Coordinates of C-alpha atoms and ligand atoms in Angstrom, one line a residue:
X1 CA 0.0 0.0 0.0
X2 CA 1.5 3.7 -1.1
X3 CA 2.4 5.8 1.9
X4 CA -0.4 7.9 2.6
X5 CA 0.9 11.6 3.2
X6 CA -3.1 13.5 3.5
X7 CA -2.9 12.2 7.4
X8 CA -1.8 13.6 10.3
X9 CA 0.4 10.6 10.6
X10 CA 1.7 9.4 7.6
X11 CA 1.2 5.9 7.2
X12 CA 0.7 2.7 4.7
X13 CA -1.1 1.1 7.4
X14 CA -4.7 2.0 6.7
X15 CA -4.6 3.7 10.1
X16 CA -7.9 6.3 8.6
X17 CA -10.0 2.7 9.1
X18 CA -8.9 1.9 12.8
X19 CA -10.3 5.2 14.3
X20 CA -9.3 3.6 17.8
X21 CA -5.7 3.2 17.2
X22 CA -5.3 6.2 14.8
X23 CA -6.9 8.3 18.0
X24 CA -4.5 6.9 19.8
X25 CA -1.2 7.5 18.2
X26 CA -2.7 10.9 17.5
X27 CA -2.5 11.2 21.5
X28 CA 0.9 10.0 22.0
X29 CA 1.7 12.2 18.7
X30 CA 2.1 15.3 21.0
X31 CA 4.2 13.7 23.7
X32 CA 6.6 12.9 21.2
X33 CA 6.6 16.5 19.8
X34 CA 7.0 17.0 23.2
X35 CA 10.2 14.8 24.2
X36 CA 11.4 15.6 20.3
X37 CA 11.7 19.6 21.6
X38 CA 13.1 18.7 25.2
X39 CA 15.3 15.6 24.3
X40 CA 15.9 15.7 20.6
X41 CA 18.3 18.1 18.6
X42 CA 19.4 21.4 21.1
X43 CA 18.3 24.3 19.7
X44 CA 17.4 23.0 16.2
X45 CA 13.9 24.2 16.0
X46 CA 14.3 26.6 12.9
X47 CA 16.5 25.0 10.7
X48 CA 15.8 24.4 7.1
X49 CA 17.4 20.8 6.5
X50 CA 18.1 18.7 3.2
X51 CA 16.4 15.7 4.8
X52 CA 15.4 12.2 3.0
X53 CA 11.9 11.2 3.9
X54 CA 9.9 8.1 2.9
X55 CA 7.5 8.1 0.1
X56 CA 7.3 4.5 -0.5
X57 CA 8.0 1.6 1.0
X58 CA 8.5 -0.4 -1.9
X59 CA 12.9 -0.9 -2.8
X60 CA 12.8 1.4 -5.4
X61 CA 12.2 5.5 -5.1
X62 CA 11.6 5.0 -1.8
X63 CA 13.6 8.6 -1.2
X64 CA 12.9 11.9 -1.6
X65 CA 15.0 14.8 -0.9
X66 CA 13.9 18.4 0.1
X67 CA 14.4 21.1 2.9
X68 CA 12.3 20.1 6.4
X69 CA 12.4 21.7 9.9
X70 CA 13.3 18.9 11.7
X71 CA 9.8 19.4 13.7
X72 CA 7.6 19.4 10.8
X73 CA 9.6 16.1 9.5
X74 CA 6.6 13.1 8.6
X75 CA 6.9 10.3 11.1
X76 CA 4.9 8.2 10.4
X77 CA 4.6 4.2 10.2
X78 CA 5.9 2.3 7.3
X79 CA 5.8 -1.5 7.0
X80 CA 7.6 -3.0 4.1
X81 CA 5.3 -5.2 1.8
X82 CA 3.0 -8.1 2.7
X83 CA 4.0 -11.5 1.8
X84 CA 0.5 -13.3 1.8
X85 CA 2.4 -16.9 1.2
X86 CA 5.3 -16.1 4.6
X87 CA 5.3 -19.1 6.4
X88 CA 7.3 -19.2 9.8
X89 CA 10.9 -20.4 8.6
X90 CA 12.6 -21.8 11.8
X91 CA 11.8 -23.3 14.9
X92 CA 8.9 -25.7 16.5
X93 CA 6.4 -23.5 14.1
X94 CA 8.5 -23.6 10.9
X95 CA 6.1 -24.1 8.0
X96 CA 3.7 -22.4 9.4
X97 CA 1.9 -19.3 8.1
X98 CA 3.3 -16.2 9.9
X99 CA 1.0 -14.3 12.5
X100 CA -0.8 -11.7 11.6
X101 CA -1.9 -11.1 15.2
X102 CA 0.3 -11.5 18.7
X103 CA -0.6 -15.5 20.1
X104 CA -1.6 -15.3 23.4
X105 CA 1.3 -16.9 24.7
X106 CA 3.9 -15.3 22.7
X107 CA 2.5 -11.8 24.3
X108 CA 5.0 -11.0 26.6
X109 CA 8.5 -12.4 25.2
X110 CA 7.7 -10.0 22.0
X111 CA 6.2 -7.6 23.6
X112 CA 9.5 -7.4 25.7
X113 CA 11.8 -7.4 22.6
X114 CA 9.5 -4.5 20.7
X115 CA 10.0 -2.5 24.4
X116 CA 13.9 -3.1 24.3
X117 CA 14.0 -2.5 20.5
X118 CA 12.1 0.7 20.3
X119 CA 13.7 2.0 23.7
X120 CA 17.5 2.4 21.5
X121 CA 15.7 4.6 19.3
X122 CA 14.8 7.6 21.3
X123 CA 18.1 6.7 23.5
X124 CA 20.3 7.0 20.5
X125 CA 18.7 10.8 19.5
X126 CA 19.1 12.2 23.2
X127 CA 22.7 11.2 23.6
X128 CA 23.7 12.6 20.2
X129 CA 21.7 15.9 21.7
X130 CA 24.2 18.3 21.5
X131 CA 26.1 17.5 18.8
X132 CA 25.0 19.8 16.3
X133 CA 27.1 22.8 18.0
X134 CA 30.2 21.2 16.9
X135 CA 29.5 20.2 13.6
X136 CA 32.4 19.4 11.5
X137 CA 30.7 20.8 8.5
X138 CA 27.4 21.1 7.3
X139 CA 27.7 18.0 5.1
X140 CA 28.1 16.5 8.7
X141 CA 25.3 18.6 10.4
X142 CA 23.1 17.2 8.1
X143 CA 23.5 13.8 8.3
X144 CA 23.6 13.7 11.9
X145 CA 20.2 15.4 11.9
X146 CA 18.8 12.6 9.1
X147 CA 20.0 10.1 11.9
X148 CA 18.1 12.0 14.6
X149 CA 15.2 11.7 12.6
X150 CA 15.3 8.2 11.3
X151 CA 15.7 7.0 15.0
X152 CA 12.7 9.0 15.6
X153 CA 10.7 6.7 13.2
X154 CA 12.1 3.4 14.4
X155 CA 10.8 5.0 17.7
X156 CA 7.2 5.1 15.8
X157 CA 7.5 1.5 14.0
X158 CA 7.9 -0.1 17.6
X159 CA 5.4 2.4 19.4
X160 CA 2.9 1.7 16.2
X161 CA 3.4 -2.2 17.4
X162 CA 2.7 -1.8 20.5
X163 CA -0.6 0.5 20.6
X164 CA -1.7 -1.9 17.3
X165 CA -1.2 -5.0 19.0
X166 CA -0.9 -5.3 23.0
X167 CA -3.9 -3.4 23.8
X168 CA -3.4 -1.4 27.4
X169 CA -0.1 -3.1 28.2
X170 CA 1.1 -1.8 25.2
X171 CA 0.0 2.1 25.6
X172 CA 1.7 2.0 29.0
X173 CA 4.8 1.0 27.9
X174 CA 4.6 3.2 24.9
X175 CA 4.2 6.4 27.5
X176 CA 7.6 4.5 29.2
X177 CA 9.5 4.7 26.0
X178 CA 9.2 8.4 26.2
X179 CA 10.3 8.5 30.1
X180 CA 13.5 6.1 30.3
X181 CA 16.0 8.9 29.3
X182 CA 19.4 7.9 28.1
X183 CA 21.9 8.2 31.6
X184 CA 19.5 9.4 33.8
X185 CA 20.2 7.4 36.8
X186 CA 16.4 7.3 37.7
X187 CA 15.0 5.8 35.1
X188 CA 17.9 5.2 32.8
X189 CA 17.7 3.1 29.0
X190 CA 17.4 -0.6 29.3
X191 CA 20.2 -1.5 27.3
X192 CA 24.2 -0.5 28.7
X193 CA 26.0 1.3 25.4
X194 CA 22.4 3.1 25.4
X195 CA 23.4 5.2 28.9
X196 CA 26.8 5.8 27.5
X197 CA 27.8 9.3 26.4
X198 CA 28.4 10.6 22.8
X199 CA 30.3 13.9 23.5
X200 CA 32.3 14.3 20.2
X201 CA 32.3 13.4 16.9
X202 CA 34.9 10.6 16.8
X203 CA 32.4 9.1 19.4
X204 CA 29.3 9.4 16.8
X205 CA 31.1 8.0 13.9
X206 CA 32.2 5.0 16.1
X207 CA 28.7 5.2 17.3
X208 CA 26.9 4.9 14.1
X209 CA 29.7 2.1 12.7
X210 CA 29.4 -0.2 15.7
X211 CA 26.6 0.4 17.7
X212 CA 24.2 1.3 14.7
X213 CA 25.9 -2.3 13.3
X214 CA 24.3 -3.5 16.4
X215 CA 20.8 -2.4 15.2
X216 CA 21.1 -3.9 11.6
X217 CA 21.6 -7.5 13.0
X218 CA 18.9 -7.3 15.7
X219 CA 16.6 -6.0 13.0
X220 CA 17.7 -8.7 10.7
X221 CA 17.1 -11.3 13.3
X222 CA 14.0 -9.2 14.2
X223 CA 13.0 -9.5 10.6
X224 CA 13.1 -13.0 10.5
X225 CA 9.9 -12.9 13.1
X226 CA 6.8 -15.7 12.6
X227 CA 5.0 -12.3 14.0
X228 CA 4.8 -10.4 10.3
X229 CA 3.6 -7.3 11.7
X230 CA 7.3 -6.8 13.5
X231 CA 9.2 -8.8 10.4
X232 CA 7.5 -5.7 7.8
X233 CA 8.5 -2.9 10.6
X234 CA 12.2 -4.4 10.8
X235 CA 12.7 -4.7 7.2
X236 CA 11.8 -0.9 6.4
X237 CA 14.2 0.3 9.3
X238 CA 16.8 -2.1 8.0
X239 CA 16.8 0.5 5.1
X240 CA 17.2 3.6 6.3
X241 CA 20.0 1.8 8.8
X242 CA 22.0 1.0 6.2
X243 CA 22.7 5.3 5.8
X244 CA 23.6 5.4 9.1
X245 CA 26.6 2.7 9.2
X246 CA 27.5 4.3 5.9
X247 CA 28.2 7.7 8.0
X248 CA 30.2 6.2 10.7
X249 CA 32.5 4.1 8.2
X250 CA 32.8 7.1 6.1
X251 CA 33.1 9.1 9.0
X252 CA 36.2 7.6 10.7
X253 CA 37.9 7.2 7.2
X254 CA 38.1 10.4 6.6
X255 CA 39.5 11.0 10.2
X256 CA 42.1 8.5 9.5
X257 CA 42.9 10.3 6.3
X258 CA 42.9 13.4 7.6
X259 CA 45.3 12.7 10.3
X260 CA 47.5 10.4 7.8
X261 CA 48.0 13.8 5.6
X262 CA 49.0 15.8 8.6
X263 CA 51.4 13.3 9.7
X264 CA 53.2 13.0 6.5
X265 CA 52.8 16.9 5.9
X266 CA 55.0 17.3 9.4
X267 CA 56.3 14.2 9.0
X268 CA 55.3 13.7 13.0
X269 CA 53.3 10.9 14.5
X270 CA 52.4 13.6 17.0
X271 CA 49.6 15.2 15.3
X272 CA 48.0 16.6 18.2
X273 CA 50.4 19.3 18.2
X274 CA 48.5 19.9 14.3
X275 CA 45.0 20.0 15.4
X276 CA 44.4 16.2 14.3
X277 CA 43.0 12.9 16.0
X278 CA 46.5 10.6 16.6
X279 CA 46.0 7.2 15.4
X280 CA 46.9 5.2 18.9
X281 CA 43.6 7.4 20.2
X282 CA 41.6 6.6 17.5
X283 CA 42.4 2.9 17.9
X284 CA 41.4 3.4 21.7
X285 CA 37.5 4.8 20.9
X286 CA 37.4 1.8 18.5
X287 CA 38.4 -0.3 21.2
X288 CA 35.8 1.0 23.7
X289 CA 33.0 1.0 21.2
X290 CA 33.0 -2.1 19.7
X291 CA 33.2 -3.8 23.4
X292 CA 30.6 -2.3 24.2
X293 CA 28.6 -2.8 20.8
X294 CA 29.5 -6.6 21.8
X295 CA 27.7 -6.4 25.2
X296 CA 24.8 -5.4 23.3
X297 CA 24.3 -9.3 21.7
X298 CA 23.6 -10.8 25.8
X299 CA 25.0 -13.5 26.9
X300 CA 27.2 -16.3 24.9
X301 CA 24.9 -18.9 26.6
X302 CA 21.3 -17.5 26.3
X303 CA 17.9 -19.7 27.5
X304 CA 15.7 -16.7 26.5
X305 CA 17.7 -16.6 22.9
X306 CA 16.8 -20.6 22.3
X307 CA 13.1 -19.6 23.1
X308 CA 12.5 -16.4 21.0
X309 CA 14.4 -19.3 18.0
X310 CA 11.9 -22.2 19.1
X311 CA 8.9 -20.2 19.6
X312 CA 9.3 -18.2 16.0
X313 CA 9.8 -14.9 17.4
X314 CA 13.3 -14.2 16.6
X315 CA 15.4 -15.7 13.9
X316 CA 19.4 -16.0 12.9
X317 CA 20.7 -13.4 10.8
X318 CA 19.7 -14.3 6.8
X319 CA 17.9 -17.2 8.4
X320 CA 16.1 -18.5 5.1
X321 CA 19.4 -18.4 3.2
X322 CA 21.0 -21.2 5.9
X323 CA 21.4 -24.7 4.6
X324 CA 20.2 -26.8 7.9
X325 CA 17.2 -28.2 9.5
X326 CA 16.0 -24.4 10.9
X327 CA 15.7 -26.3 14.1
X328 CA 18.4 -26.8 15.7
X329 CA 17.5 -29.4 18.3
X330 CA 20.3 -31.6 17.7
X331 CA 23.4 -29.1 16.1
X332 CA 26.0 -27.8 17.8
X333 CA 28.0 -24.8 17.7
X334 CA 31.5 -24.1 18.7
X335 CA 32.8 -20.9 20.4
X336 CA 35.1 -19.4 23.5
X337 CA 33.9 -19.5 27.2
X338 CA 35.7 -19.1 30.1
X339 CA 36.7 -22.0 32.7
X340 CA 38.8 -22.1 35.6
X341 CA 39.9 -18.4 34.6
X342 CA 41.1 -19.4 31.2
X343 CA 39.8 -18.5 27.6
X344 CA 39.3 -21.9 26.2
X345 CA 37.4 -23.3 23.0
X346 CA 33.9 -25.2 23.9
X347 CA 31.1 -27.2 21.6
X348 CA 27.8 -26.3 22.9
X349 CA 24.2 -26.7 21.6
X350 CA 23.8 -24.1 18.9
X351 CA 20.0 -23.3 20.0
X352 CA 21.6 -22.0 23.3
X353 CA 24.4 -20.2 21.2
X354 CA 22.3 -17.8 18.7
X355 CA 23.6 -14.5 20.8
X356 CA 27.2 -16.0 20.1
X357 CA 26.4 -17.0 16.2
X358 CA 24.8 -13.4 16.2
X359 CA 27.9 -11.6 17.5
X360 CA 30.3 -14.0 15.0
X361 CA 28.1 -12.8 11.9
X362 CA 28.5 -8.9 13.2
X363 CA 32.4 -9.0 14.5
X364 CA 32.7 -10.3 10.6
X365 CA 31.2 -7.4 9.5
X366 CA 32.8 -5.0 11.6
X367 CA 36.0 -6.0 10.1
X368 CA 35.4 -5.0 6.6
X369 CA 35.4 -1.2 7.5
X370 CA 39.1 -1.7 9.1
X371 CA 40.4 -3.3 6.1
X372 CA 38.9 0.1 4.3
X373 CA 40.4 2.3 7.1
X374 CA 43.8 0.6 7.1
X375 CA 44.2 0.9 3.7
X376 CA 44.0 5.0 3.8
X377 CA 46.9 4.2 6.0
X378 CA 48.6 2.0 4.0
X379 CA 48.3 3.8 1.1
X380 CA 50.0 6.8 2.9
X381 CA 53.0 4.7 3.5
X382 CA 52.3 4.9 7.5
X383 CA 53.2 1.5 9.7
X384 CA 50.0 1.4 11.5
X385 CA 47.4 -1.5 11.7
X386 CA 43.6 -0.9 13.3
X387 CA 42.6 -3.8 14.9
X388 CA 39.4 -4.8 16.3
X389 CA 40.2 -5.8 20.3
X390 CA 39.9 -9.5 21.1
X391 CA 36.1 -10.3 21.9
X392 CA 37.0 -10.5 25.8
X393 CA 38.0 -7.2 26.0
X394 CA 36.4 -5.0 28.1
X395 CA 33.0 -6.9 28.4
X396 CA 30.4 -6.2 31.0
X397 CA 27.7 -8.5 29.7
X398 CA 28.3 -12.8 29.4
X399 CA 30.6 -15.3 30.5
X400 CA 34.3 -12.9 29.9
X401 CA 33.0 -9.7 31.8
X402 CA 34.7 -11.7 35.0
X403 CA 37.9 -11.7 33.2
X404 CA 40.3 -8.9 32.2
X405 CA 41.6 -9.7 29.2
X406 CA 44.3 -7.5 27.0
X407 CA 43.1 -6.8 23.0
X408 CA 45.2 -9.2 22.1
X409 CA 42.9 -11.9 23.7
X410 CA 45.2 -12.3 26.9
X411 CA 44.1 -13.2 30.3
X412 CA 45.8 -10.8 33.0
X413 CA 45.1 -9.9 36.7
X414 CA 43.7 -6.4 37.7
X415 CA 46.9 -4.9 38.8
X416 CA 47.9 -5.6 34.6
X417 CA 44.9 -4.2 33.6
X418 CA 44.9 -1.3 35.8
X419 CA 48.4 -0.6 34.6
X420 CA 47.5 -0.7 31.4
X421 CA 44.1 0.3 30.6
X422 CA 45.5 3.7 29.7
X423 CA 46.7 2.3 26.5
X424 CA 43.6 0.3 25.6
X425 CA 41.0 2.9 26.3
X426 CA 40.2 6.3 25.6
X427 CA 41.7 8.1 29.2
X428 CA 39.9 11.4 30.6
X429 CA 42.8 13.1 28.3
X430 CA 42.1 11.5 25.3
X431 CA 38.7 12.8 26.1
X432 CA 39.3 16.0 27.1
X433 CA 41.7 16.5 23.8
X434 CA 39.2 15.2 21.2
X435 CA 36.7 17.2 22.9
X436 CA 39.4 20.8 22.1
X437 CA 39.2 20.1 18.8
X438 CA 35.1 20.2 18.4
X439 CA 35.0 23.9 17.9
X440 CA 31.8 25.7 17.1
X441 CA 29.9 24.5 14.3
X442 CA 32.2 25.0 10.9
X443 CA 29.0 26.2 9.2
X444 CA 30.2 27.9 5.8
X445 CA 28.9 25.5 3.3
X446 CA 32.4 23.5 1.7
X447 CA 34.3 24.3 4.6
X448 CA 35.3 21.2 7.1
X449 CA 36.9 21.2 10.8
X450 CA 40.6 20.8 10.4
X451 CA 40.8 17.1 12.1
X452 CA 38.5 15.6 9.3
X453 CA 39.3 15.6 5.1
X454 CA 36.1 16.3 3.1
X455 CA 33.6 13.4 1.9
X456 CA 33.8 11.8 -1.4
X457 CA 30.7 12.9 -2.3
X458 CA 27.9 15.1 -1.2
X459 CA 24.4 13.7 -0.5
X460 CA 22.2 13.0 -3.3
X461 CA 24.8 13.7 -5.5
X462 CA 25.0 17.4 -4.2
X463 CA 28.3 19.6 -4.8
X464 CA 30.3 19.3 -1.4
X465 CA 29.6 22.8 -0.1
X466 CA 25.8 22.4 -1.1
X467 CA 24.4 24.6 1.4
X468 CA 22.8 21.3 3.5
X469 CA 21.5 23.5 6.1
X470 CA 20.2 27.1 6.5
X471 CA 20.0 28.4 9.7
X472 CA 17.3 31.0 9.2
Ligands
LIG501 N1 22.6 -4.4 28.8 O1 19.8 -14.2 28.0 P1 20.4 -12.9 27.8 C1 19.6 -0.5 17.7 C2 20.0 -8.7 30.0 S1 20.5 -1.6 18.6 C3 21.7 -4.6 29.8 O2 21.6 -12.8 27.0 P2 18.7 -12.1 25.6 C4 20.2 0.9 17.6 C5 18.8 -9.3 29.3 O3 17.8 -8.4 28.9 C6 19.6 -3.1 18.6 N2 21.1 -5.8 30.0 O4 19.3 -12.0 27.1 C7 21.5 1.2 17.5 C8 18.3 -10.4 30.2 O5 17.5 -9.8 31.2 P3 16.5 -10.7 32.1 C9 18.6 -3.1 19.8 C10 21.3 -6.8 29.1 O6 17.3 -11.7 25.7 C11 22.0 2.5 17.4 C12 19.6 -10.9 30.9 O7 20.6 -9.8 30.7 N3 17.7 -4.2 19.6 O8 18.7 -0.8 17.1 O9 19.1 -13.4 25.0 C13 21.1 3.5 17.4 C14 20.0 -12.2 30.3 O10 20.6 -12.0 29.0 C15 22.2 -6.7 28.1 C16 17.7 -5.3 20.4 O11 18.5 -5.5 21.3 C17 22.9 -5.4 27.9 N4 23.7 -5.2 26.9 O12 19.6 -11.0 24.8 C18 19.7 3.3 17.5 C19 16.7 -6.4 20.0 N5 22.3 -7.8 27.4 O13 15.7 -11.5 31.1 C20 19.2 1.9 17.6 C21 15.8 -6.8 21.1 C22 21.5 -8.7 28.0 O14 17.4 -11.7 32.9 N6 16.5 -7.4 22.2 N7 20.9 -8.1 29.1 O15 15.8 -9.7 32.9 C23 17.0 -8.7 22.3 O16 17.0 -9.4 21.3 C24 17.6 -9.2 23.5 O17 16.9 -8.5 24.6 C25 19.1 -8.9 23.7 C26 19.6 -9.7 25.0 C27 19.9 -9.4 22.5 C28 19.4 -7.5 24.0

């Protein structure tokens, strides 16, 4: 069904011929104008932006590019295209036609993963709050604001699910989705990168590349739902996620390139001294990020993961393109645990292993953008290697968060780790220098902040000092 722009919330939904729903998300419409204004971009209110909104759902011309004030931007609720032949592809249900309404026993596991899904969203916009006053460029302004956005409307998919499908329950934890704020030691987000900080730019692009990566995986696994409803929500968002990884890999390149050509310009390794990000720093936010992107996936042996598989609810990444049985009752699956202190190799049932398969499928994808990274370096003739950290390192979530273990995958006591944590992770000085270098906004259109080289190209094929935003 076309998205239907004539209502006040933009949908493909039908939502005109469920007056009780659509009076309902026209109720909670105001609260999130509401925590948009108080938690969304600071001061933004006015700004003419080159924003990409939804006009279709369908895979082609889906885009369309014009000046919005981020207020005024069309939320709405778009659900990828019905399958009317989807049968349930894994688990005791496979073969199955999908649900087109929640099964009474299924209520509260999915209602639970919609809560934790659609509670990243809104996190994700409030810590990237104050970002826009030290935009690199506007190139840079803009995209984090089509981020802002987006997340907004992954707020809407899951808040649509909820209101459409678990009745009172649902509207309550709806309202909730608007009160957890990201931090707030109160009522803080339910997931742990989701209560971390995002206080610079380096940050956000190591954001958007790890912990967005995060996002496209659980959506993929999401999408693989016997409930259809969630599966046509998650492959939509899956779409516009796909910008947002783009930002952060292209974001950190051209940090790594920028500081690459001011340390063969000065022929230092000391590029601080020129304004620019180091590379031993920059490997120390990847290092924290994609730890705690990690921590994100659960636990390496996870009861409620072989449930959501069994029951339908939540599949493995590209699950229809796996060559097995799709059920898993007899397979096994081999991957690192931790016994008497000790890193060591173990065969497990897979169906208890899905987080772990999960995080394999992502940490293989995370690589691909250091290959692109460390070839900017390569290709400047510098001796330096990103790595991603061992996969104990730095955990606070499953069986390694009891161990200390070095990048390199090495087991060490505290005192080791305390010594040496300095070099793995970003320290309050690497903090406090990245944060010098975000001056004010660098607002003239073609001009970028000194610590970054300019993109490839502009958005939509614009000129790279295309005025992306006007200020008004
Ligand atoms: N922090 O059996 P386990 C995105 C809890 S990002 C805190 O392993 P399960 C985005 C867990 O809840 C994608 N708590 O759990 C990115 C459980 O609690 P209970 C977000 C954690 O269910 C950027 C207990 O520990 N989507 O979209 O197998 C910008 C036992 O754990 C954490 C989803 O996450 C943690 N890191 O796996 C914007 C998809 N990890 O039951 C957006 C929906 C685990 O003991 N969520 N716990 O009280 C899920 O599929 C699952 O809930 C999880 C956890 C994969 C997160």
């Amino acid at each position: 069904m076309a998205i239907d722009y004539s209502q006040r919330i933009p949908n493909n939904v039908d939502l005109s011929n469920d007056r009780r729903l659509q009076r309902a998300l026209e109720n909670w419409q105001p609260r999130f104008l509401d925590w948009w204004k108080d938690m969304g971009p600071d001061g933004t209110t006015n700004f003419d932006i080159y924003l990409r909104t939804a006009i279709s759902a369908e895979a082609n011309g889906w885009a369309n590019f014009g000046y919005v004030k981020m207020p005024d931007y069309r939320w709405g609720i778009f659900l990828a295209g019905q399958d009317p032949n989807r049968v349930i592809a894994y688990g005791d249900n496979k073969g199955k036609p999908v649900w087109q309404e929640v099964p009474g026993e299924l209520r509260s596991t999915l209602r639970r993963l919609i809560v934790t899904q659609g509670d990243t969203e809104p996190a994700s916009v409030e810590q990237q709050r104050l970002l826009g006053k030290t935009a690199p460029s506007l190139y840079d302004l803009r995209n984090l604001f089509q981020i802002n956005c987006e997340e907004g409307r992954h707020l809407w998919a899951m808040v649509y699910l909820l209101h459409a499908y678990f009745g009172r329950d649902g509207r309550e934890e709806a309202e909730m989705l608007l009160e957890r704020h990201s931090g707030d030691p109160d009522k803080p987000r339910i997931l742990g990168a989701f209560n971390e900080k995002t206080p610079d730019w380096l940050s956000f692009f190591m954001f958007t590349y790890f912990t967005d990566r995060d996002g496209k995986y659980q959506l993929a696994s999401l999408a693989e739902s016997g409930f259809d409803p969630l599966s046509r929500s998650c492959r939509f968002m899956l779409i516009e996620e796909a910008h947002h990884m783009f930002v952060g890999e292209s974001g950190v390149q051209r940090i790594v390139q920028r500081t690459c050509e001011l340390m063969k310009e000065h022929k230092t390794d000391d590029v601080r001294s020129v304004g620019a990000i180091d590379l031993a720093t920059i490997q120390r936010y990847l290092n924290f990020h994609f730890s705690v992107s990690l921590d994100l996936f659960g636990q390496e042996a996870s009861t409620n993961a072989a449930n959501y598989y069994t029951m339908g609810v939540k599949g493995r990444y590209l699950e229809t393109r796996i060559d097995d049985d799709h059920v898993l009752t007899g397979a096994s699956f081999d991957m690192d645990a931790v016994a008497d202190g000790r890193i060591v190799r173990k065969t497990v049932p897979a169906l208890s292993a899905l987080n772990e398969r999960l995080r394999n499928d992502y940490v293989e994808d995370c690589a691909k953008g250091l290959v692109r990274w460390n070839k900017v370096i390569e290709q400047a003739g510098i001796a330096f290697e990103l790595k991603l950290p061992h996969r104990a390192f730095n955990r606070r979530i499953g069986a390694f968060a009891e161990l200390h273990v070095t990048p390199d995958g090495k087991v060490v006591n505290e005192a080791e780790w305390k010594a040496n944590e300095s070099k793995w992770l970003p320290t309050p000085e690497d903090r406090a220098f990245v944060t010098s270098l975000m001056g004010p906004a660098v607002i003239e259109p073609g001009k970028f902040a000194n610590w970054i080289a300019p993109p490839q190209r502009g958005i939509n094929n614009q000129p790279a000092n295309f005025e992306y935003v006007r200020f008004n």
